Amino acid sequence: MPDPNNCLIHEHKVCFQFICKAGNTTVKRLLVDLLCNEDEKERVFNSPNIKWKYCDKNSIPNDYLVIGFCRNPQERLVSCWRDKVNGKHFRPFIKRHGIPYKLPFENFIKTICKIEDKNGDQHFRSQVYDLNLKRLDTLVKLESFEEDWEKVRKLIFKHCNIVYPKIGKPQNISKKEVVNVSKEIRELIEKRYEADYRLLQYK
């Protein structure tokens, strides 16, 4: 996964500020379908620099339309734990942070809440750490994904006269193991991700 995860579509002058576990893969699949012919699609998805570039959040050109993505902080962490700790994509976590496979959710939260954003993995660091809020033209929330995406389509058409495809709600393909979040852990999440709750307007 690119880090930083700010995708520049130069031919449209559009920047997508992607947040992991907030529709990132769904929208990149759409971009591949939009920008590639059938022979290119899988190759470009695995090596996207062929069709788009990545940049630091403070290096987005001034004349680009900027679209950000976000998700309820607690739900994002549950999804991260299911996929990266309790699922099949756990190796990067072991390598970067020593977070063991199948670590219980409560222990996962206690571990990552001790890691500062500057040292954290992009799948669990604060969303506002990766978003350039001053540059955003609009924000797509996973909770209202299809409705927000329709607004994005209108903005892009007005900006560059390109019709982007419709999109469905992202599918969470990670194992749906039930997670019961205790009051203690919820309070820990709310304290650690206070800026996400406040600036992205989540309760």
PDB file of C-alpha atoms in Angstrom:
ATOM      1  CA  MET A   1       0.000   0.000   0.000  1.00  0.00           C
ATOM      2  CA  PRO A   2       1.479   3.402  -0.966  1.00  0.00           C
ATOM      3  CA  ASP A   3       2.245   5.689   1.938  1.00  0.00           C
ATOM      4  CA  PRO A   4       1.308   8.525   1.632  1.00  0.00           C
ATOM      5  CA  ASN A   5      -1.830   7.404  -0.157  1.00  0.00           C
ATOM      6  CA  ASN A   6      -2.752  10.569  -2.069  1.00  0.00           C
ATOM      7  CA  CYS A   7      -3.555   9.632  -5.656  1.00  0.00           C
ATOM      8  CA  LEU A   8      -3.101  12.226  -8.426  1.00  0.00           C
ATOM      9  CA  ILE A   9      -5.034  11.758 -11.663  1.00  0.00           C
ATOM     10  CA  HIS A  10      -3.053  14.217 -13.762  1.00  0.00           C
ATOM     11  CA  GLU A  11      -5.236  14.089 -16.868  1.00  0.00           C
ATOM     12  CA  HIS A  12      -8.274  15.139 -14.803  1.00  0.00           C
ATOM     13  CA  LYS A  13      -6.458  17.300 -12.231  1.00  0.00           C
ATOM     14  CA  VAL A  14      -8.092  15.359  -9.414  1.00  0.00           C
ATOM     15  CA  CYS A  15      -6.543  14.150  -6.162  1.00  0.00           C
ATOM     16  CA  PHE A  16      -8.030  11.377  -4.058  1.00  0.00           C
ATOM     17  CA  GLN A  17      -6.843  11.434  -0.448  1.00  0.00           C
ATOM     18  CA  PHE A  18      -7.370   7.790   0.404  1.00  0.00           C
ATOM     19  CA  ILE A  19      -7.702   6.467   3.942  1.00  0.00           C
ATOM     20  CA  CYS A  20      -7.118   2.763   4.505  1.00  0.00           C
ATOM     21  CA  LYS A  21     -10.256   0.854   5.549  1.00  0.00           C
ATOM     22  CA  ALA A  22     -12.486   3.637   4.171  1.00  0.00           C
ATOM     23  CA  GLY A  23     -13.312   2.576   0.618  1.00  0.00           C
ATOM     24  CA  ASN A  24      -9.735   2.789  -0.657  1.00  0.00           C
ATOM     25  CA  THR A  25      -9.732  -0.444  -2.693  1.00  0.00           C
ATOM     26  CA  THR A  26     -13.258   0.101  -4.041  1.00  0.00           C
ATOM     27  CA  VAL A  27     -12.406   3.495  -5.529  1.00  0.00           C
ATOM     28  CA  LYS A  28      -9.058   2.328  -6.914  1.00  0.00           C
ATOM     29  CA  ARG A  29     -10.854  -0.491  -8.712  1.00  0.00           C
ATOM     30  CA  LEU A  30     -13.185   2.107 -10.192  1.00  0.00           C
ATOM     31  CA  LEU A  31     -10.207   4.212 -11.323  1.00  0.00           C
ATOM     32  CA  VAL A  32      -8.645   1.191 -12.989  1.00  0.00           C
ATOM     33  CA  ASP A  33     -11.908   0.496 -14.837  1.00  0.00           C
ATOM     34  CA  LEU A  34     -12.151   4.145 -15.865  1.00  0.00           C
ATOM     35  CA  LEU A  35      -8.573   4.670 -16.998  1.00  0.00           C
ATOM     36  CA  CYS A  36      -7.507   1.288 -18.383  1.00  0.00           C
ATOM     37  CA  ASN A  37      -8.354  -1.047 -21.201  1.00  0.00           C
ATOM     38  CA  GLU A  38      -9.041  -4.706 -20.385  1.00  0.00           C
ATOM     39  CA  ASP A  39      -5.442  -5.817 -20.972  1.00  0.00           C
ATOM     40  CA  GLU A  40      -4.084  -3.198 -18.555  1.00  0.00           C
ATOM     41  CA  LYS A  41      -6.468  -3.499 -15.618  1.00  0.00           C
ATOM     42  CA  GLU A  42      -4.860  -6.093 -13.348  1.00  0.00           C
ATOM     43  CA  ARG A  43      -1.334  -4.887 -14.109  1.00  0.00           C
ATOM     44  CA  VAL A  44      -2.244  -1.278 -13.324  1.00  0.00           C
ATOM     45  CA  PHE A  45      -4.089  -2.198 -10.113  1.00  0.00           C
ATOM     46  CA  ASN A  46      -0.927  -3.897  -8.870  1.00  0.00           C
ATOM     47  CA  SER A  47       1.379  -1.189 -10.241  1.00  0.00           C
ATOM     48  CA  PRO A  48      -0.748   1.973 -10.384  1.00  0.00           C
ATOM     49  CA  ASN A  49       2.068   4.432 -11.128  1.00  0.00           C
ATOM     50  CA  ILE A  50       1.442   3.580 -14.767  1.00  0.00           C
ATOM     51  CA  LYS A  51      -1.805   5.579 -14.684  1.00  0.00           C
ATOM     52  CA  TRP A  52      -1.581   7.789 -11.614  1.00  0.00           C
ATOM     53  CA  LYS A  53       0.985   9.185  -9.200  1.00  0.00           C
ATOM     54  CA  TYR A  54       1.171   9.555  -5.443  1.00  0.00           C
ATOM     55  CA  CYS A  55       2.236  12.600  -3.471  1.00  0.00           C
ATOM     56  CA  ASP A  56       2.583  13.983   0.045  1.00  0.00           C
ATOM     57  CA  LYS A  57      -0.560  15.609   1.429  1.00  0.00           C
ATOM     58  CA  ASN A  58       1.138  19.021   1.358  1.00  0.00           C
ATOM     59  CA  SER A  59       2.283  18.654  -2.268  1.00  0.00           C
ATOM     60  CA  ILE A  60      -1.106  18.551  -3.996  1.00  0.00           C
ATOM     61  CA  PRO A  61      -1.140  21.064  -6.899  1.00  0.00           C
ATOM     62  CA  ASN A  62      -3.267  24.122  -6.226  1.00  0.00           C
ATOM     63  CA  ASP A  63      -5.509  23.664  -9.259  1.00  0.00           C
ATOM     64  CA  TYR A  64      -6.532  20.087  -8.396  1.00  0.00           C
ATOM     65  CA  LEU A  65      -9.924  19.045  -7.085  1.00  0.00           C
ATOM     66  CA  VAL A  66      -9.271  17.262  -3.776  1.00  0.00           C
ATOM     67  CA  ILE A  67     -11.513  14.462  -2.508  1.00  0.00           C
ATOM     68  CA  GLY A  68     -10.954  12.848   0.878  1.00  0.00           C
ATOM     69  CA  PHE A  69     -12.338   9.693   2.473  1.00  0.00           C
ATOM     70  CA  CYS A  70     -13.081   8.794   6.095  1.00  0.00           C
ATOM     71  CA  ARG A  71     -14.881   6.370   8.374  1.00  0.00           C
ATOM     72  CA  ASN A  72     -16.167   6.181  11.925  1.00  0.00           C
ATOM     73  CA  PRO A  73     -12.935   5.685  13.932  1.00  0.00           C
ATOM     74  CA  GLN A  74     -14.134   2.728  15.998  1.00  0.00           C
ATOM     75  CA  GLU A  75     -15.614   0.884  13.008  1.00  0.00           C
ATOM     76  CA  ARG A  76     -12.424   1.490  11.062  1.00  0.00           C
ATOM     77  CA  LEU A  77     -10.344  -0.073  13.834  1.00  0.00           C
ATOM     78  CA  VAL A  78     -12.653  -3.086  14.013  1.00  0.00           C
ATOM     79  CA  SER A  79     -12.233  -3.565  10.262  1.00  0.00           C
ATOM     80  CA  CYS A  80      -8.469  -3.134  10.560  1.00  0.00           C
ATOM     81  CA  TRP A  81      -8.288  -5.748  13.320  1.00  0.00           C
ATOM     82  CA  ARG A  82     -10.453  -8.220  11.385  1.00  0.00           C
ATOM     83  CA  ASP A  83      -8.366  -7.897   8.235  1.00  0.00           C
ATOM     84  CA  LYS A  84      -4.825  -7.202   9.422  1.00  0.00           C
ATOM     85  CA  VAL A  85      -4.659  -9.014  12.765  1.00  0.00           C
ATOM     86  CA  ASN A  86      -7.360 -11.656  12.664  1.00  0.00           C
ATOM     87  CA  GLY A  87      -7.369 -12.209   8.899  1.00  0.00           C
ATOM     88  CA  LYS A  88      -4.856 -13.161   6.239  1.00  0.00           C
ATOM     89  CA  HIS A  89      -2.990  -9.831   5.912  1.00  0.00           C
ATOM     90  CA  PHE A  90      -1.206  -9.892   9.272  1.00  0.00           C
ATOM     91  CA  ARG A  91       2.466 -10.136   8.262  1.00  0.00           C
ATOM     92  CA  PRO A  92       3.103  -6.372   7.837  1.00  0.00           C
ATOM     93  CA  PHE A  93       1.801  -5.767  11.353  1.00  0.00           C
ATOM     94  CA  ILE A  94       4.140  -8.338  12.858  1.00  0.00           C
ATOM     95  CA  LYS A  95       7.038  -6.825  10.934  1.00  0.00           C
ATOM     96  CA  ARG A  96       6.316  -3.168  11.725  1.00  0.00           C
ATOM     97  CA  HIS A  97       4.864  -3.235  15.213  1.00  0.00           C
ATOM     98  CA  GLY A  98       5.261  -6.723  16.638  1.00  0.00           C
ATOM     99  CA  ILE A  99       1.474  -7.102  16.751  1.00  0.00           C
ATOM    100  CA  PRO A 100       0.917 -10.873  16.843  1.00  0.00           C
ATOM    101  CA  TYR A 101      -1.564 -12.821  14.768  1.00  0.00           C
ATOM    102  CA  LYS A 102      -4.952 -13.347  16.441  1.00  0.00           C
ATOM    103  CA  LEU A 103      -4.242 -10.746  19.146  1.00  0.00           C
ATOM    104  CA  PRO A 104      -7.571 -10.099  20.938  1.00  0.00           C
ATOM    105  CA  PHE A 105      -9.282  -6.862  19.905  1.00  0.00           C
ATOM    106  CA  GLU A 106      -8.950  -5.212  23.324  1.00  0.00           C
ATOM    107  CA  ASN A 107      -5.199  -5.899  23.398  1.00  0.00           C
ATOM    108  CA  PHE A 108      -4.880  -4.653  19.821  1.00  0.00           C
ATOM    109  CA  ILE A 109      -6.470  -1.339  20.788  1.00  0.00           C
ATOM    110  CA  LYS A 110      -4.338  -1.006  23.922  1.00  0.00           C
ATOM    111  CA  THR A 111      -1.236  -1.615  21.784  1.00  0.00           C
ATOM    112  CA  ILE A 112      -1.966   0.818  18.950  1.00  0.00           C
ATOM    113  CA  CYS A 113      -3.162   3.559  21.291  1.00  0.00           C
ATOM    114  CA  LYS A 114       0.416   3.733  22.600  1.00  0.00           C
ATOM    115  CA  ILE A 115       1.808   4.319  19.088  1.00  0.00           C
ATOM    116  CA  GLU A 116       2.051   7.930  17.900  1.00  0.00           C
ATOM    117  CA  ASP A 117       0.746   8.736  14.438  1.00  0.00           C
ATOM    118  CA  LYS A 118       4.212   9.558  13.125  1.00  0.00           C
ATOM    119  CA  ASN A 119       5.297   5.990  13.958  1.00  0.00           C
ATOM    120  CA  GLY A 120       2.033   4.243  13.149  1.00  0.00           C
ATOM    121  CA  ASP A 121       0.770   2.149  10.280  1.00  0.00           C
ATOM    122  CA  GLN A 122      -1.611   3.977   7.939  1.00  0.00           C
ATOM    123  CA  HIS A 123      -4.332   1.415   8.664  1.00  0.00           C
ATOM    124  CA  PHE A 124      -4.711   2.625  12.256  1.00  0.00           C
ATOM    125  CA  ARG A 125      -3.152   6.059  12.602  1.00  0.00           C
ATOM    126  CA  SER A 126      -5.458   9.071  12.865  1.00  0.00           C
ATOM    127  CA  GLN A 127      -7.298   9.899   9.677  1.00  0.00           C
ATOM    128  CA  VAL A 128      -6.702  13.627  10.114  1.00  0.00           C
ATOM    129  CA  TYR A 129      -2.979  12.885  10.191  1.00  0.00           C
ATOM    130  CA  ASP A 130      -3.206  11.767   6.559  1.00  0.00           C
ATOM    131  CA  LEU A 131      -5.881  14.171   5.307  1.00  0.00           C
ATOM    132  CA  ASN A 132      -5.032  17.729   4.303  1.00  0.00           C
ATOM    133  CA  LEU A 133      -8.225  19.238   5.672  1.00  0.00           C
ATOM    134  CA  LYS A 134      -7.388  22.711   4.372  1.00  0.00           C
ATOM    135  CA  ARG A 135      -7.245  21.439   0.789  1.00  0.00           C
ATOM    136  CA  LEU A 136     -10.311  19.201   0.757  1.00  0.00           C
ATOM    137  CA  ASP A 137     -13.113  20.152  -1.607  1.00  0.00           C
ATOM    138  CA  THR A 138     -15.346  17.383  -0.338  1.00  0.00           C
ATOM    139  CA  LEU A 139     -15.266  14.414   2.032  1.00  0.00           C
ATOM    140  CA  VAL A 140     -16.716  10.972   1.339  1.00  0.00           C
ATOM    141  CA  LYS A 141     -17.844   9.118   4.461  1.00  0.00           C
ATOM    142  CA  LEU A 142     -18.109   5.351   4.312  1.00  0.00           C
ATOM    143  CA  GLU A 143     -21.407   5.570   6.179  1.00  0.00           C
ATOM    144  CA  SER A 144     -22.970   7.605   3.330  1.00  0.00           C
ATOM    145  CA  PHE A 145     -20.705   6.354   0.569  1.00  0.00           C
ATOM    146  CA  GLU A 146     -23.080   6.130  -2.380  1.00  0.00           C
ATOM    147  CA  GLU A 147     -24.749   9.474  -1.643  1.00  0.00           C
ATOM    148  CA  ASP A 148     -21.400  11.229  -1.145  1.00  0.00           C
ATOM    149  CA  TRP A 149     -19.981   9.641  -4.292  1.00  0.00           C
ATOM    150  CA  GLU A 150     -22.809  11.158  -6.326  1.00  0.00           C
ATOM    151  CA  LYS A 151     -21.689  14.579  -5.083  1.00  0.00           C
ATOM    152  CA  VAL A 152     -18.136  13.693  -6.107  1.00  0.00           C
ATOM    153  CA  ARG A 153     -19.264  12.756  -9.608  1.00  0.00           C
ATOM    154  CA  LYS A 154     -20.961  16.140 -10.028  1.00  0.00           C
ATOM    155  CA  LEU A 155     -17.919  18.007  -8.715  1.00  0.00           C
ATOM    156  CA  ILE A 156     -15.563  16.131 -11.039  1.00  0.00           C
ATOM    157  CA  PHE A 157     -17.792  16.743 -14.058  1.00  0.00           C
ATOM    158  CA  LYS A 158     -17.950  20.448 -13.257  1.00  0.00           C
ATOM    159  CA  HIS A 159     -14.188  20.517 -12.708  1.00  0.00           C
ATOM    160  CA  CYS A 160     -12.951  18.655 -15.813  1.00  0.00           C
ATOM    161  CA  ASN A 161     -16.015  17.578 -17.816  1.00  0.00           C
ATOM    162  CA  ILE A 162     -15.328  13.880 -17.169  1.00  0.00           C
ATOM    163  CA  VAL A 163     -18.165  11.534 -16.179  1.00  0.00           C
ATOM    164  CA  TYR A 164     -17.016   9.191 -13.422  1.00  0.00           C
ATOM    165  CA  PRO A 165     -18.918   5.902 -12.968  1.00  0.00           C
ATOM    166  CA  LYS A 166     -21.510   5.286 -10.305  1.00  0.00           C
ATOM    167  CA  ILE A 167     -20.318   3.196  -7.398  1.00  0.00           C
ATOM    168  CA  GLY A 168     -21.825   0.846  -4.839  1.00  0.00           C
ATOM    169  CA  LYS A 169     -21.122   0.689  -1.124  1.00  0.00           C
ATOM    170  CA  PRO A 170     -17.696  -0.876  -0.440  1.00  0.00           C
ATOM    171  CA  GLN A 171     -17.811  -4.531   0.510  1.00  0.00           C
ATOM    172  CA  ASN A 172     -15.925  -5.538   3.645  1.00  0.00           C
ATOM    173  CA  ILE A 173     -14.390  -8.855   2.650  1.00  0.00           C
ATOM    174  CA  SER A 174     -12.699  -9.529   5.998  1.00  0.00           C
ATOM    175  CA  LYS A 175     -14.097 -12.211   8.279  1.00  0.00           C
ATOM    176  CA  LYS A 176     -17.178 -10.922  10.119  1.00  0.00           C
ATOM    177  CA  GLU A 177     -16.166 -12.003  13.598  1.00  0.00           C
ATOM    178  CA  VAL A 178     -18.343 -10.276  16.173  1.00  0.00           C
ATOM    179  CA  VAL A 179     -16.495  -7.658  18.219  1.00  0.00           C
ATOM    180  CA  ASN A 180     -17.901  -6.567  21.554  1.00  0.00           C
ATOM    181  CA  VAL A 181     -16.364  -3.222  22.475  1.00  0.00           C
ATOM    182  CA  SER A 182     -16.268  -2.621  26.217  1.00  0.00           C
ATOM    183  CA  LYS A 183     -16.804   0.793  27.795  1.00  0.00           C
ATOM    184  CA  GLU A 184     -13.118   0.900  28.734  1.00  0.00           C
ATOM    185  CA  ILE A 185     -11.955   0.234  25.176  1.00  0.00           C
ATOM    186  CA  ARG A 186     -14.483   2.622  23.645  1.00  0.00           C
ATOM    187  CA  GLU A 187     -13.240   5.389  25.924  1.00  0.00           C
ATOM    188  CA  LEU A 188      -9.644   4.545  25.021  1.00  0.00           C
ATOM    189  CA  ILE A 189     -10.485   4.807  21.307  1.00  0.00           C
ATOM    190  CA  GLU A 190     -12.345   8.079  21.777  1.00  0.00           C
ATOM    191  CA  LYS A 191      -9.423   9.603  23.642  1.00  0.00           C
ATOM    192  CA  ARG A 192      -6.750   8.418  21.193  1.00  0.00           C
ATOM    193  CA  TYR A 193      -8.763   9.423  18.106  1.00  0.00           C
ATOM    194  CA  GLU A 194     -10.353  12.553  19.540  1.00  0.00           C
ATOM    195  CA  ALA A 195      -9.264  14.687  16.562  1.00  0.00           C
ATOM    196  CA  ASP A 196     -10.901  12.275  14.108  1.00  0.00           C
ATOM    197  CA  TYR A 197     -14.182  12.350  16.007  1.00  0.00           C
ATOM    198  CA  ARG A 198     -14.149  16.137  16.295  1.00  0.00           C
ATOM    199  CA  LEU A 199     -12.785  17.274  12.921  1.00  0.00           C
ATOM    200  CA  LEU A 200     -14.563  14.614  10.851  1.00  0.00           C
ATOM    201  CA  GLN A 201     -17.771  15.138  12.831  1.00  0.00           C
ATOM    202  CA  TYR A 202     -18.372  11.690  14.236  1.00  0.00           C
ATOM    203  CA  LYS A 203     -20.178  11.193  17.535  1.00  0.00           C
TER     204      LYS A 203
END
